[in-house]
Coordinates of C-alpha atoms in Angstrom, one line a residue:
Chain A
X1 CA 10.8 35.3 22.6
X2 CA 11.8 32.7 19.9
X3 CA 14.1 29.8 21.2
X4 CA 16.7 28.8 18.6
X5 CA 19.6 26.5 19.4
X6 CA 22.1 28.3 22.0
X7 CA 25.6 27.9 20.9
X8 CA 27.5 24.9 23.4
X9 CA 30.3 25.4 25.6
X10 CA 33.5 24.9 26.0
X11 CA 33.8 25.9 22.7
X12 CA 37.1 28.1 22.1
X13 CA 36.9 29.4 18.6
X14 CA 33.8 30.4 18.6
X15 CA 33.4 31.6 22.3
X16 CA 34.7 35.0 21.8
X17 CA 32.5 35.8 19.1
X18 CA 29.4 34.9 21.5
X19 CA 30.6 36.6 23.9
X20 CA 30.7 40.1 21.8
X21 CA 27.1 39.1 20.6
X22 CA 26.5 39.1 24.5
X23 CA 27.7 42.7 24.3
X24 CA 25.8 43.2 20.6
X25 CA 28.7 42.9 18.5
X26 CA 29.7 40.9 15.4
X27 CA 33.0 39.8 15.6
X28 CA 35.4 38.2 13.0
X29 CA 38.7 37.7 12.7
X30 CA 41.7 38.8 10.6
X31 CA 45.2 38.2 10.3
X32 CA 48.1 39.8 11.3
X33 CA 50.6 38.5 9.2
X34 CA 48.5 38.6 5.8
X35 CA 45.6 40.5 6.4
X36 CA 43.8 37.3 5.5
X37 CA 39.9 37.9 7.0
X38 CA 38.7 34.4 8.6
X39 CA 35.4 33.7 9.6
X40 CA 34.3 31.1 11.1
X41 CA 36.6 31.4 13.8
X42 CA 39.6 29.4 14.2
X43 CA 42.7 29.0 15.4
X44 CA 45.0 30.0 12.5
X45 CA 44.6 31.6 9.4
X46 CA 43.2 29.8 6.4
X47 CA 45.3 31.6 3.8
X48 CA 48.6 31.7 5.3
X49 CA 48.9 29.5 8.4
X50 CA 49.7 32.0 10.3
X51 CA 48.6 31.9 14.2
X52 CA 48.5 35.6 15.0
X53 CA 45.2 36.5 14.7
X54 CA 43.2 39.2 15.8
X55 CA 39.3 39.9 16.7
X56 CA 37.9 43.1 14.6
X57 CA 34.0 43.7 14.6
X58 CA 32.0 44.2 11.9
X59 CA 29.5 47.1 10.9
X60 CA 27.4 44.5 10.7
X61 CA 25.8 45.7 6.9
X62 CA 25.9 43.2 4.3
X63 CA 24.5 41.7 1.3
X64 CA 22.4 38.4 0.7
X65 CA 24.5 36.2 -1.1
X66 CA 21.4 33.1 -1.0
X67 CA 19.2 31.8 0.8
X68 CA 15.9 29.3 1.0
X69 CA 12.8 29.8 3.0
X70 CA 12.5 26.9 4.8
X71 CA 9.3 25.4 4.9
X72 CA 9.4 22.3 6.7
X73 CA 11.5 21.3 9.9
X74 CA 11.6 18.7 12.0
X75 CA 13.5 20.4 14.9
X76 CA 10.7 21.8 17.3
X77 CA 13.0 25.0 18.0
X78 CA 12.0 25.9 15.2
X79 CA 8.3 25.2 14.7
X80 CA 6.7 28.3 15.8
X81 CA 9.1 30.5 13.6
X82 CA 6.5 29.5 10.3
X83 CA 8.4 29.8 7.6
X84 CA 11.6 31.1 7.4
X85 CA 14.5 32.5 5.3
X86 CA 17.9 31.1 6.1
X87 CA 20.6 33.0 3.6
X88 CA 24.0 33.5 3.7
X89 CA 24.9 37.1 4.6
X90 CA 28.1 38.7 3.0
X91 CA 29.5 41.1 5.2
X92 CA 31.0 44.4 3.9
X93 CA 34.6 43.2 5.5
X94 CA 34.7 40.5 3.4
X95 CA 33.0 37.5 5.6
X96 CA 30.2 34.9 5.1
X97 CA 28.2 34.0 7.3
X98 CA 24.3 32.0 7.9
X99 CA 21.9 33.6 9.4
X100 CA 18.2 34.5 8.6
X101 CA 16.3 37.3 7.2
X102 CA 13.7 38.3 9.7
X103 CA 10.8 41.0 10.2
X104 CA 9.5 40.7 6.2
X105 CA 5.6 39.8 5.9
X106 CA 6.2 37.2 3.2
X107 CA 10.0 35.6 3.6
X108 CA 8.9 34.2 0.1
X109 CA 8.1 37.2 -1.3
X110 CA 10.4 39.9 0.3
X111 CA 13.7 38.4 0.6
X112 CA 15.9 38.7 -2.2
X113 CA 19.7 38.3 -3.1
X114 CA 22.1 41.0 -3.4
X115 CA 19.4 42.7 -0.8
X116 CA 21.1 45.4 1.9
X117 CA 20.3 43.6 5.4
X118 CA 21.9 44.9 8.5
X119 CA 22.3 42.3 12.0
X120 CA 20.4 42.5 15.4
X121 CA 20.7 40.7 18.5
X122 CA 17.5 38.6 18.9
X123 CA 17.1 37.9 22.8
X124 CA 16.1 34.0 22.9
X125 CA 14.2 32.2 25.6
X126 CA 17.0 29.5 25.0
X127 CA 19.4 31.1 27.1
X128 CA 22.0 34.1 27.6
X129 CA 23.4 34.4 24.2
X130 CA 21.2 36.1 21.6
X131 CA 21.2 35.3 18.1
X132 CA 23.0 37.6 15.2
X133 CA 20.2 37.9 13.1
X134 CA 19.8 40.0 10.0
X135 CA 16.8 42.7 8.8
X136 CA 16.0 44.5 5.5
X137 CA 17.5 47.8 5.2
Chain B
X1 CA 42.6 7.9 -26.2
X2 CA 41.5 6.3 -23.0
X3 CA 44.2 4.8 -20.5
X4 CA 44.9 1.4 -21.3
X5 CA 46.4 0.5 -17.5
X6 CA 44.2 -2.6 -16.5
X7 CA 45.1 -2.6 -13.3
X8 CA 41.6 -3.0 -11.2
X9 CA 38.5 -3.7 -12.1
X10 CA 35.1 -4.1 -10.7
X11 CA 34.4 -8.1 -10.3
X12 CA 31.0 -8.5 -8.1
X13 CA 27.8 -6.0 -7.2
X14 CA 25.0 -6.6 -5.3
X15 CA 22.5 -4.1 -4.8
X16 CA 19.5 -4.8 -1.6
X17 CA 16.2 -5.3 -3.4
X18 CA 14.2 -4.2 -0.5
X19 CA 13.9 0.0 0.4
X20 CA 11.8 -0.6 3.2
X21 CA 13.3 -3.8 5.3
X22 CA 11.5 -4.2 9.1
X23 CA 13.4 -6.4 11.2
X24 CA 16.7 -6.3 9.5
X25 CA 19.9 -4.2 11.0
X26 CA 22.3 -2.2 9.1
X27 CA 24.9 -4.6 9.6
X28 CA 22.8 -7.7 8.6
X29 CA 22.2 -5.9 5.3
X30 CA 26.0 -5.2 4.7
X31 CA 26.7 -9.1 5.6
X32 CA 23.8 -10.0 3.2
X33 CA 25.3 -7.7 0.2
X34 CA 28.8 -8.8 1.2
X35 CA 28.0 -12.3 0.6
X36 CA 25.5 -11.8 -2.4
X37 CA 28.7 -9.3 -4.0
X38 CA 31.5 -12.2 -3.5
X39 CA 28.8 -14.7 -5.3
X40 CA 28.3 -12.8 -8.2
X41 CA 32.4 -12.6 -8.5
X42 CA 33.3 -16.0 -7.8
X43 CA 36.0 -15.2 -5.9
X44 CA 35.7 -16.8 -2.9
X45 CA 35.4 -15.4 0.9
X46 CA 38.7 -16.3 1.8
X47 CA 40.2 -14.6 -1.2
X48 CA 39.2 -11.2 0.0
X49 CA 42.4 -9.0 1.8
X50 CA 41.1 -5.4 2.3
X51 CA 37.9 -4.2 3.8
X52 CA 37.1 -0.5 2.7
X53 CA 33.7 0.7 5.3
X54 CA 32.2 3.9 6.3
X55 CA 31.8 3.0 9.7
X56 CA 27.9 4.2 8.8
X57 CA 25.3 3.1 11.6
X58 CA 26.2 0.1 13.4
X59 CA 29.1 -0.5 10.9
X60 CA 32.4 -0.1 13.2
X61 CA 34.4 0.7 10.7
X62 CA 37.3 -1.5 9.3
X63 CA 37.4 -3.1 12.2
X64 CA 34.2 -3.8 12.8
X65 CA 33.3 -5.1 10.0
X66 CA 36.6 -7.6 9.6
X67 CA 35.2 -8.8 13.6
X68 CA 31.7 -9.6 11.9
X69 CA 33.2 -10.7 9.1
X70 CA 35.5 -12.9 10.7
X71 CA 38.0 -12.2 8.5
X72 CA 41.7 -10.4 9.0
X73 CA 42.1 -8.1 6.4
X74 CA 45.2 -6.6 5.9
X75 CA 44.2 -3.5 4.0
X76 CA 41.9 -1.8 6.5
X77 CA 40.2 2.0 5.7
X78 CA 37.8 3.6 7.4
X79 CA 37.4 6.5 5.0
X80 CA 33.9 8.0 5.6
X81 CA 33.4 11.4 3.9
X82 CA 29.8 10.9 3.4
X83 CA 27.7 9.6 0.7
X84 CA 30.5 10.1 -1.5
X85 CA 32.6 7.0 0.3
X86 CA 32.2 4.8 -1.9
X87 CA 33.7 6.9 -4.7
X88 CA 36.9 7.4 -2.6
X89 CA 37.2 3.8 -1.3
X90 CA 37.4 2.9 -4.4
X91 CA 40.0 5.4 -5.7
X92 CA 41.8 3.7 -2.4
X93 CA 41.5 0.2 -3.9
X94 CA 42.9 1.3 -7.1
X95 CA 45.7 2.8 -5.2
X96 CA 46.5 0.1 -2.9
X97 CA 46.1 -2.9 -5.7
X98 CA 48.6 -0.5 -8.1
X99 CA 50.6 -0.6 -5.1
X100 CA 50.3 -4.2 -4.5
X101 CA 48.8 -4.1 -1.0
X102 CA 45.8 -5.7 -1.8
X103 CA 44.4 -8.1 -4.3
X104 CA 40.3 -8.5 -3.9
X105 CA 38.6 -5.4 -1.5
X106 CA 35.0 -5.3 -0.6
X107 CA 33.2 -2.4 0.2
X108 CA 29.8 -2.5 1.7
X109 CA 26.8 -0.1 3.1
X110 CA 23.6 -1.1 5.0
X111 CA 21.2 1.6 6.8
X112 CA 17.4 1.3 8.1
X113 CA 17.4 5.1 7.6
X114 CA 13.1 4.7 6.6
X115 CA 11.9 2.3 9.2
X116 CA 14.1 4.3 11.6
X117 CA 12.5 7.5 10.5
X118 CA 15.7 9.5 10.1
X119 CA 14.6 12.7 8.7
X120 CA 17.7 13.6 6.7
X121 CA 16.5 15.8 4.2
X122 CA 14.1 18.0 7.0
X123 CA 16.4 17.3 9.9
X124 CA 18.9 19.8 10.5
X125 CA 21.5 20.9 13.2
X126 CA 20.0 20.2 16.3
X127 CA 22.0 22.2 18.7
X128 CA 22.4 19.3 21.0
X129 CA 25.5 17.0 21.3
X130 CA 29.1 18.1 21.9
X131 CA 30.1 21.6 21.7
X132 CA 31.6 22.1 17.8
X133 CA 33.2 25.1 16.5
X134 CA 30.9 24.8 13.1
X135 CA 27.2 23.8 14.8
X136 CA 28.0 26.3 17.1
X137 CA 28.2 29.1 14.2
X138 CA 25.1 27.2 12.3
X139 CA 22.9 25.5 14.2
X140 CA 20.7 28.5 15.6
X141 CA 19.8 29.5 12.1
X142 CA 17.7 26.6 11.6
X143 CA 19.7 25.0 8.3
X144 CA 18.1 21.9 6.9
X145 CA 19.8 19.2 4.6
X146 CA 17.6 20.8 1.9
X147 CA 17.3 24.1 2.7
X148 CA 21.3 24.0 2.2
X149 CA 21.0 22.3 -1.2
X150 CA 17.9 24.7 -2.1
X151 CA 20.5 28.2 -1.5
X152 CA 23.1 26.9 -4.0
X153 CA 19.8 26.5 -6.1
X154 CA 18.6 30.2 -5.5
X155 CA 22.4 31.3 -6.5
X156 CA 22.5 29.0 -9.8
X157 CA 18.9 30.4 -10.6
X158 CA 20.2 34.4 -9.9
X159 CA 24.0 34.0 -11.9
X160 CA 22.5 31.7 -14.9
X161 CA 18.7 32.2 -15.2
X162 CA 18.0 28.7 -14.5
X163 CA 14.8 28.1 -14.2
X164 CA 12.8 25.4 -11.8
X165 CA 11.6 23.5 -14.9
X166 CA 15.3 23.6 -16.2
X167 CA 15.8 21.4 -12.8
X168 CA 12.8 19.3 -12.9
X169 CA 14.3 17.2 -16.3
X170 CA 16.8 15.8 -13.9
X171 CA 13.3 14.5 -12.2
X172 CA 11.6 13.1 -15.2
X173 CA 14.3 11.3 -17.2
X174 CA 15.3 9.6 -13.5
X175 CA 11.3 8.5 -12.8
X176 CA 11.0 7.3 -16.1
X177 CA 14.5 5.0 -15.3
X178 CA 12.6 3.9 -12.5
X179 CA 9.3 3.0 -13.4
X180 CA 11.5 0.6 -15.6
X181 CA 13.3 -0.8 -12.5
X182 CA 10.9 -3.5 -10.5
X183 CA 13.4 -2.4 -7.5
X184 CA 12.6 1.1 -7.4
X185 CA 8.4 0.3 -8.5
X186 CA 8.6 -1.4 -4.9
X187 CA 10.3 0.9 -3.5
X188 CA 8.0 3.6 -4.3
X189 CA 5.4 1.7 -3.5
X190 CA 6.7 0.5 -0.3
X191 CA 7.7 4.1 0.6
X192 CA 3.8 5.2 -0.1
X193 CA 4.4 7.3 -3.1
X194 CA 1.4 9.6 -4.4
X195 CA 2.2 7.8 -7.7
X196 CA 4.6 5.7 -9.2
X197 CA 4.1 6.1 -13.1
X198 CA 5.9 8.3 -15.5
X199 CA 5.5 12.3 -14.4
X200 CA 6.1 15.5 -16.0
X201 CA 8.2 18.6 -15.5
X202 CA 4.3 20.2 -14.6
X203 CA 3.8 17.7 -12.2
X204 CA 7.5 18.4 -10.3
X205 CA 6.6 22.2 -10.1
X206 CA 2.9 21.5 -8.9
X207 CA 4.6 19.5 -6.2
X208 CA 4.7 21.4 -2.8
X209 CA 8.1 24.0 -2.0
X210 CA 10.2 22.1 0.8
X211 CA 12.5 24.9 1.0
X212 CA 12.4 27.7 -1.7
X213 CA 13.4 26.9 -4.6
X214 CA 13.0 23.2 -4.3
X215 CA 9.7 20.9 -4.5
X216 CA 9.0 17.5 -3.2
X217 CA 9.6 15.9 -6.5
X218 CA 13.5 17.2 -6.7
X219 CA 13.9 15.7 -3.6
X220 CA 15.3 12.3 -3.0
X221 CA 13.4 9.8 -1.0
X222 CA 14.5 8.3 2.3
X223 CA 14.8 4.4 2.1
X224 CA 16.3 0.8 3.6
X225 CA 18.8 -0.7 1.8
X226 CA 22.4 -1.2 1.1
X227 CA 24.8 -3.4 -1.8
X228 CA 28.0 -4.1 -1.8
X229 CA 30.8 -4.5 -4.3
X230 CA 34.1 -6.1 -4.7
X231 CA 37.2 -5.2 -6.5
X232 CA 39.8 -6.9 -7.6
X233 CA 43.3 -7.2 -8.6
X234 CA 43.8 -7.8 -12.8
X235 CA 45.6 -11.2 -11.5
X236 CA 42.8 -12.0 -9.2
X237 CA 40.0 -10.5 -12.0
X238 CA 41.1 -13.3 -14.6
X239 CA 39.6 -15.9 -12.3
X240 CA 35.9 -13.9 -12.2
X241 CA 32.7 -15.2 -13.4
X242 CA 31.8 -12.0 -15.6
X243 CA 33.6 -9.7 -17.2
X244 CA 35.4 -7.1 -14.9
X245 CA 34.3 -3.4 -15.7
X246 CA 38.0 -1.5 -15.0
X247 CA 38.4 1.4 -13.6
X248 CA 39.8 3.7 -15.3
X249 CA 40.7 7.2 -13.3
X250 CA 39.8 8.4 -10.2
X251 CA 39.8 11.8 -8.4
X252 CA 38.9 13.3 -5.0
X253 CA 38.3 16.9 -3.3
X254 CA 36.7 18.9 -0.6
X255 CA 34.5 22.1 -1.3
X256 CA 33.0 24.1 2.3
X257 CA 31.6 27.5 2.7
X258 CA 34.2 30.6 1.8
X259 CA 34.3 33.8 2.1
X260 CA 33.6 35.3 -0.8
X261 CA 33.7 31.8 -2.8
X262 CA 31.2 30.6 -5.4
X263 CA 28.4 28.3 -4.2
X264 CA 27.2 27.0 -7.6
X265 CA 31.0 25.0 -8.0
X266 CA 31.4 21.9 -6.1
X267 CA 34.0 19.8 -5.3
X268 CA 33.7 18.0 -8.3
X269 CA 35.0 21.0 -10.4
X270 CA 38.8 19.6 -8.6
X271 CA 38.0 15.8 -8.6
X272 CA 37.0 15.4 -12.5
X273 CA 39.9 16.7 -14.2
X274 CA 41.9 14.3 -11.9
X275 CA 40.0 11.4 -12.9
X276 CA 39.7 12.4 -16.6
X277 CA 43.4 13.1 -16.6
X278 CA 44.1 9.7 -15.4
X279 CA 41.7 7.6 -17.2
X280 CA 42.3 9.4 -20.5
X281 CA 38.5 10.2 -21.7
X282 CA 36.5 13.5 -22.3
X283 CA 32.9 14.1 -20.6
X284 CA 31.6 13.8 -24.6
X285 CA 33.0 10.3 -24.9
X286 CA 30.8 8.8 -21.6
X287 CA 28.1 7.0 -22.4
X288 CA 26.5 7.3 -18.5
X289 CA 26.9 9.6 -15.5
X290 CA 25.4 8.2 -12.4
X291 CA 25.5 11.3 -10.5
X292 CA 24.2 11.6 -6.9
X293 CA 20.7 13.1 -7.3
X294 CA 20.6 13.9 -3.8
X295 CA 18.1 17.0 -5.3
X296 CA 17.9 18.2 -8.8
X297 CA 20.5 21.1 -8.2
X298 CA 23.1 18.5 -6.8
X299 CA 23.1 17.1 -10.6
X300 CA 22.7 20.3 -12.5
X301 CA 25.8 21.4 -11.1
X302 CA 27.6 18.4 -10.8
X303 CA 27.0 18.2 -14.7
X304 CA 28.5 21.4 -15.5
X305 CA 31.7 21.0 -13.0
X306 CA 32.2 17.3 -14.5
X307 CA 32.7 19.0 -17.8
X308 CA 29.6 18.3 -19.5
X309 CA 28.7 21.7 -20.6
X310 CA 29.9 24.7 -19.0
X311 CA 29.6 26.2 -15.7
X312 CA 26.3 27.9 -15.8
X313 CA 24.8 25.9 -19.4
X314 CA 22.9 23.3 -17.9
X315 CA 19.8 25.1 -18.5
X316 CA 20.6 24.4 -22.6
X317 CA 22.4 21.2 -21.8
X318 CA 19.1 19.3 -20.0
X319 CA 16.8 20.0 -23.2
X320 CA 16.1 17.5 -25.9
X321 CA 15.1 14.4 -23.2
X322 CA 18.9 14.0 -23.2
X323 CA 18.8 12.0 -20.2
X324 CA 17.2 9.2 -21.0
X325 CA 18.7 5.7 -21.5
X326 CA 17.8 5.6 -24.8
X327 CA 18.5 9.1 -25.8
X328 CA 20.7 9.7 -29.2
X329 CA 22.9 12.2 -26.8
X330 CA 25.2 11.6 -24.6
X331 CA 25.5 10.8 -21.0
X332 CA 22.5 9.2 -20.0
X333 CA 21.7 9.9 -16.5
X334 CA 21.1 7.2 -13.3
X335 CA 19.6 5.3 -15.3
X336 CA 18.5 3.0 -11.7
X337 CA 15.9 5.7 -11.0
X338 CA 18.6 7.0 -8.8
X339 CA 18.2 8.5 -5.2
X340 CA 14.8 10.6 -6.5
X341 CA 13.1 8.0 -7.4
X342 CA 14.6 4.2 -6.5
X343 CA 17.3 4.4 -3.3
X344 CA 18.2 6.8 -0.8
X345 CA 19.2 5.2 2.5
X346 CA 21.3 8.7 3.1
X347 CA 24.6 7.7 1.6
X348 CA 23.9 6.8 -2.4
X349 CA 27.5 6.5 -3.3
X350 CA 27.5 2.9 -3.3
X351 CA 24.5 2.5 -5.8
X352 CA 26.2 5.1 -8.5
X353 CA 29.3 2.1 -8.7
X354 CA 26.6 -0.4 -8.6
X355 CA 24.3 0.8 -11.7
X356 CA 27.8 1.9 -13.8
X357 CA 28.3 -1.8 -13.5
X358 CA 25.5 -3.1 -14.3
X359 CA 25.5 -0.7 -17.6
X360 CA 28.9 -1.5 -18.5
X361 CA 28.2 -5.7 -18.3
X362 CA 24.9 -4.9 -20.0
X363 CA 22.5 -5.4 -17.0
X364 CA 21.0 -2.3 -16.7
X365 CA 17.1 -2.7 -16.5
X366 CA 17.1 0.6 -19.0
X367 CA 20.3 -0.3 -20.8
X368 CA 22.0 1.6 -22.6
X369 CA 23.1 0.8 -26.4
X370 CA 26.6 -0.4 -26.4
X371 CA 28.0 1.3 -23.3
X372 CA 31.0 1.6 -23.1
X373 CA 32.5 4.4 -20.6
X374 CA 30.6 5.6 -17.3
X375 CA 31.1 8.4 -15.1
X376 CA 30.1 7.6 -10.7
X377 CA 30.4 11.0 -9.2
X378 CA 29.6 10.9 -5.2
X379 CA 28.5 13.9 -3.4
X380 CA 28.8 13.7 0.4
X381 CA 27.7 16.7 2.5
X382 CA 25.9 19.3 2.0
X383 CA 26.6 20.7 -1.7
X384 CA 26.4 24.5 0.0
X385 CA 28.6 23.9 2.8
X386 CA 31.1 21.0 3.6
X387 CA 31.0 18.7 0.6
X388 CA 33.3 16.3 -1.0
X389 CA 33.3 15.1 -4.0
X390 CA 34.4 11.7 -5.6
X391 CA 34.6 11.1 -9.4
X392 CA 35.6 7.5 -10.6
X393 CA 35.6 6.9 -14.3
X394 CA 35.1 3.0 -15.5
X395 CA 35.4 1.3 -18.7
X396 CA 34.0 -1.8 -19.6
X397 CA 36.2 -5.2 -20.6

């Protein structure tokens, strides 16, 4: 199994939405007061200040908005992963967020923006939480 | 017409000759400059009432460095928004001369980021350290410094049609600067370069992919070195060796990832119209932009949010050797040999100041004809996530 980073804890914005990856969900969050989406997570909303916010989860289907396929790393997590496409994902409810584009046989070949990817949960060696990762539809 | 308020100026510079310096410490490098800075003003040490520091490496901040110093300043700011600190320290000295809180600043920088073998550009978030609410949403992905820089490169290639040979003119004009620079000869040497001549936009795309779409030759190298610069008062200016180089306008903003925001703007889309509203110029009247060449794309869109040529024109802007110091169009580009090519000790705002100076006096090892007006724009981050930028316009005497 690949072993990426775990996320670090305590950490309270971000712990909810590791725990619903935990459970294979992809969580954001959106505000009551404006409707405002806000991802990463937080504790208020970034367009209106506003502290009532609440967790939704995404389909988890989106769009590559960019990405780069790393070649060189220095972080041995990552060595055995080759090379690798880190992108930034738009998802349909109107969040970006990084991740990678996995299971293609040439990252430099086959990933592409504006490209329909949908998440999975990759189980890590790492530890508990598995990582939100992002595949070709 | 350009602001005639001549209310600050640049008095002293001094930039570290060496890019690869065994034995020496951050701080010892900052002292060195410091002292090297305040010689080439004339003002004296005790003269000097406001330290401006990054609190970079050893630094300590504003009050470290007044404790090494041995001096008690009484304008003290720690500002430290990355490479582009210098630019906003600066827009602080303006600000607190104007306001008559401080008459000569120094600002300084010193790291051993090559003979410690920081890998900046390769590193990446770790996923160690303190919990953080952003590493904890980034750093399993496996983001490097450049593979951030190389997705705001794949965006500007998919909305404009760049191309990697638009970027790779940023490359040649800057290693032609350099191999004119016996600074940045050395310091290619020192740091083992494969060559250190003139090279050509073919030889930047043979060079090997670090992250797609970016090769080793639009990447900037990792060096030693520092400078330092003071700034002074008009009152306290008068009593300078050289001529001051004013500044003119300054402006400062902050640019990070949004949803559903545009990746190819930075932050220096909001800071330039600030600092060409105060200072009074147009992008067509500057005679130099030092611009921080962290990577090719860093420039190509910093020229288009400056004003240069429109968002998404680069690609026509960059033809024609336009560039080069002695090009009949306008700006010039780091004309030092910039980060690509001369120093990158991982926070080149300093070094942007430091050549605008030397351009505007007429010290510039590929001068310019008759500059007059020079653009130091600062990127500190990463230009595809949390950035800031710092734009500070300066005119000569």
């Amino acid at each position: 199994m690949p072993n990426r980073p775990q996320p670090r804890f305590p950490e309270p914005n971000s712990q909810p939405f590791w725990e619903g990856a935990k459970r294979g969900e992809l969580l954001y969050q959106q505000c009551n007061s404006c409707n405002g989406v806000v991802f990463y997570p937080r504790m208020l909303c970034t367009h209106c200040g506003s502290l009532d916010l609440a967790w939704k989860q995404s389909k988890g289907e989106g769009t590559v908005y960019t990405y780069s396929v790393v070649r060189q790393n220095r972080n041995p997590a990552f060595s055995d992963l080759g090379a690798y496409a880190l992108a930034y994902i738009d998802l349909d409810e109107g969040f970006r967020m990084m991740s990678n584009v996995i299971g293609v046989a040439d990252p430099t070949k086959d990933v592409s923006i504006g490209q329909r990817v949908k998440v999975e949960f990759e189980k890590q060696d790492s530890g508990d939480y598995p990582i939100p990762v992002f595949r070709p539809v | 017409m350009a602001n005639q308020a001549r209310d600050a100026a640049i008095v002293g510079i001094h930039e570290y000759p060496l890019r690869v310096a065994p034995g020496r410490s951050a701080m010892q490098i900052k002292a060195e400059s410091i002292s090297k800075a305040l010689e080439d003003s004339g003002l004296k040490y005790s003269d000097v009432d406001a330290i401006y520091d990054t609190n970079e490496g050893e630094g300590g901040g504003g009050l470290g460095m007044s404790h090494y110093l041995g001096l008690k300043p009484t304008v003290i700011d720690t500002t430290a928004v990355g490479g582009s600190s210098y630019e906003f320290q600066t827009a602080h000295a303006l600000r607190d001369i104007r306001a008559g809180k401080a008459n000569v600043a120094i600002l300084s920088y010193g790291s051993v980021a090559a003979s410690n073998r920081t890998p900046i550009g390769t590193g990446g978030g770790t996923g160690a350290g303190a919990p953080n609410w952003q590493g904890n949403m980034e750093d399993s992905f496996g983001q490097t410094l450049i593979a951030n820089y190389a997705m705001v490169a794949h965006r500007h290639m998919h909305q404009y049609g760049t191309t990697s040979a638009d970027l790779a003119e940023i490359s040649v004009s800057t290693r032609l600067h350099a191999t004119r620079n016996p600074d940045a000869v050395r310091a290619m040497q020192d740091l083992q370069f494969m060559g250190t001549g003139e090279i050509s936009v073919q030889d930047v795309l043979d060079s090997r992919v670090i992250a797609d779409p970016l090769h080793l030759l639009e990447c900037c190298m990792v060096s030693d070195g520092g400078g330092a610069l003071v700034i002074a008062s008009a009152a306290a200016a008068r009593g300078a060796k050289k001529k001051p180089v004013w500044i003119l306008g300054t402006g400062e903003a902050t640019k990070y990832r949004e949803n559903g925001g545009d990746i190819t703007v930075s932050a220096g889309a909001q800071s330039a119209p600030i600092a060409f509203g105060e200072a009074g110029v147009k992008p067509e009247e500057l005679d130099l932009a030092m611009i921080y060449d962290s990577f090719t794309i860093t420039v190509a869109t910093i020229l288009e949010d400056l004003g240069f040529c429109k968002k998404g024109e680069y690609k026509d802007f960059a033809k024609g050797n336009r560039f080069r110091f002695d090009s009949a169009l306008k700006p010039a580009l780091n004309t030092d040999g910039g980060g690509l090519s001369s120093n990158h000790p991982g926070m080149r705002g300093l070094f942007l100041l430091l050549e605008s100076v030397r351009q505007l006096r007429g010290e510039s090892s590929s001068q310019i004809a008759n500059a007059q007006l020079a653009i130091a724009h600062g990127n500190g981050g990463f230009l595809g996530g949390n950035h800031t930028g710092g734009s500070v316009i300066l005119a000569r005497d």
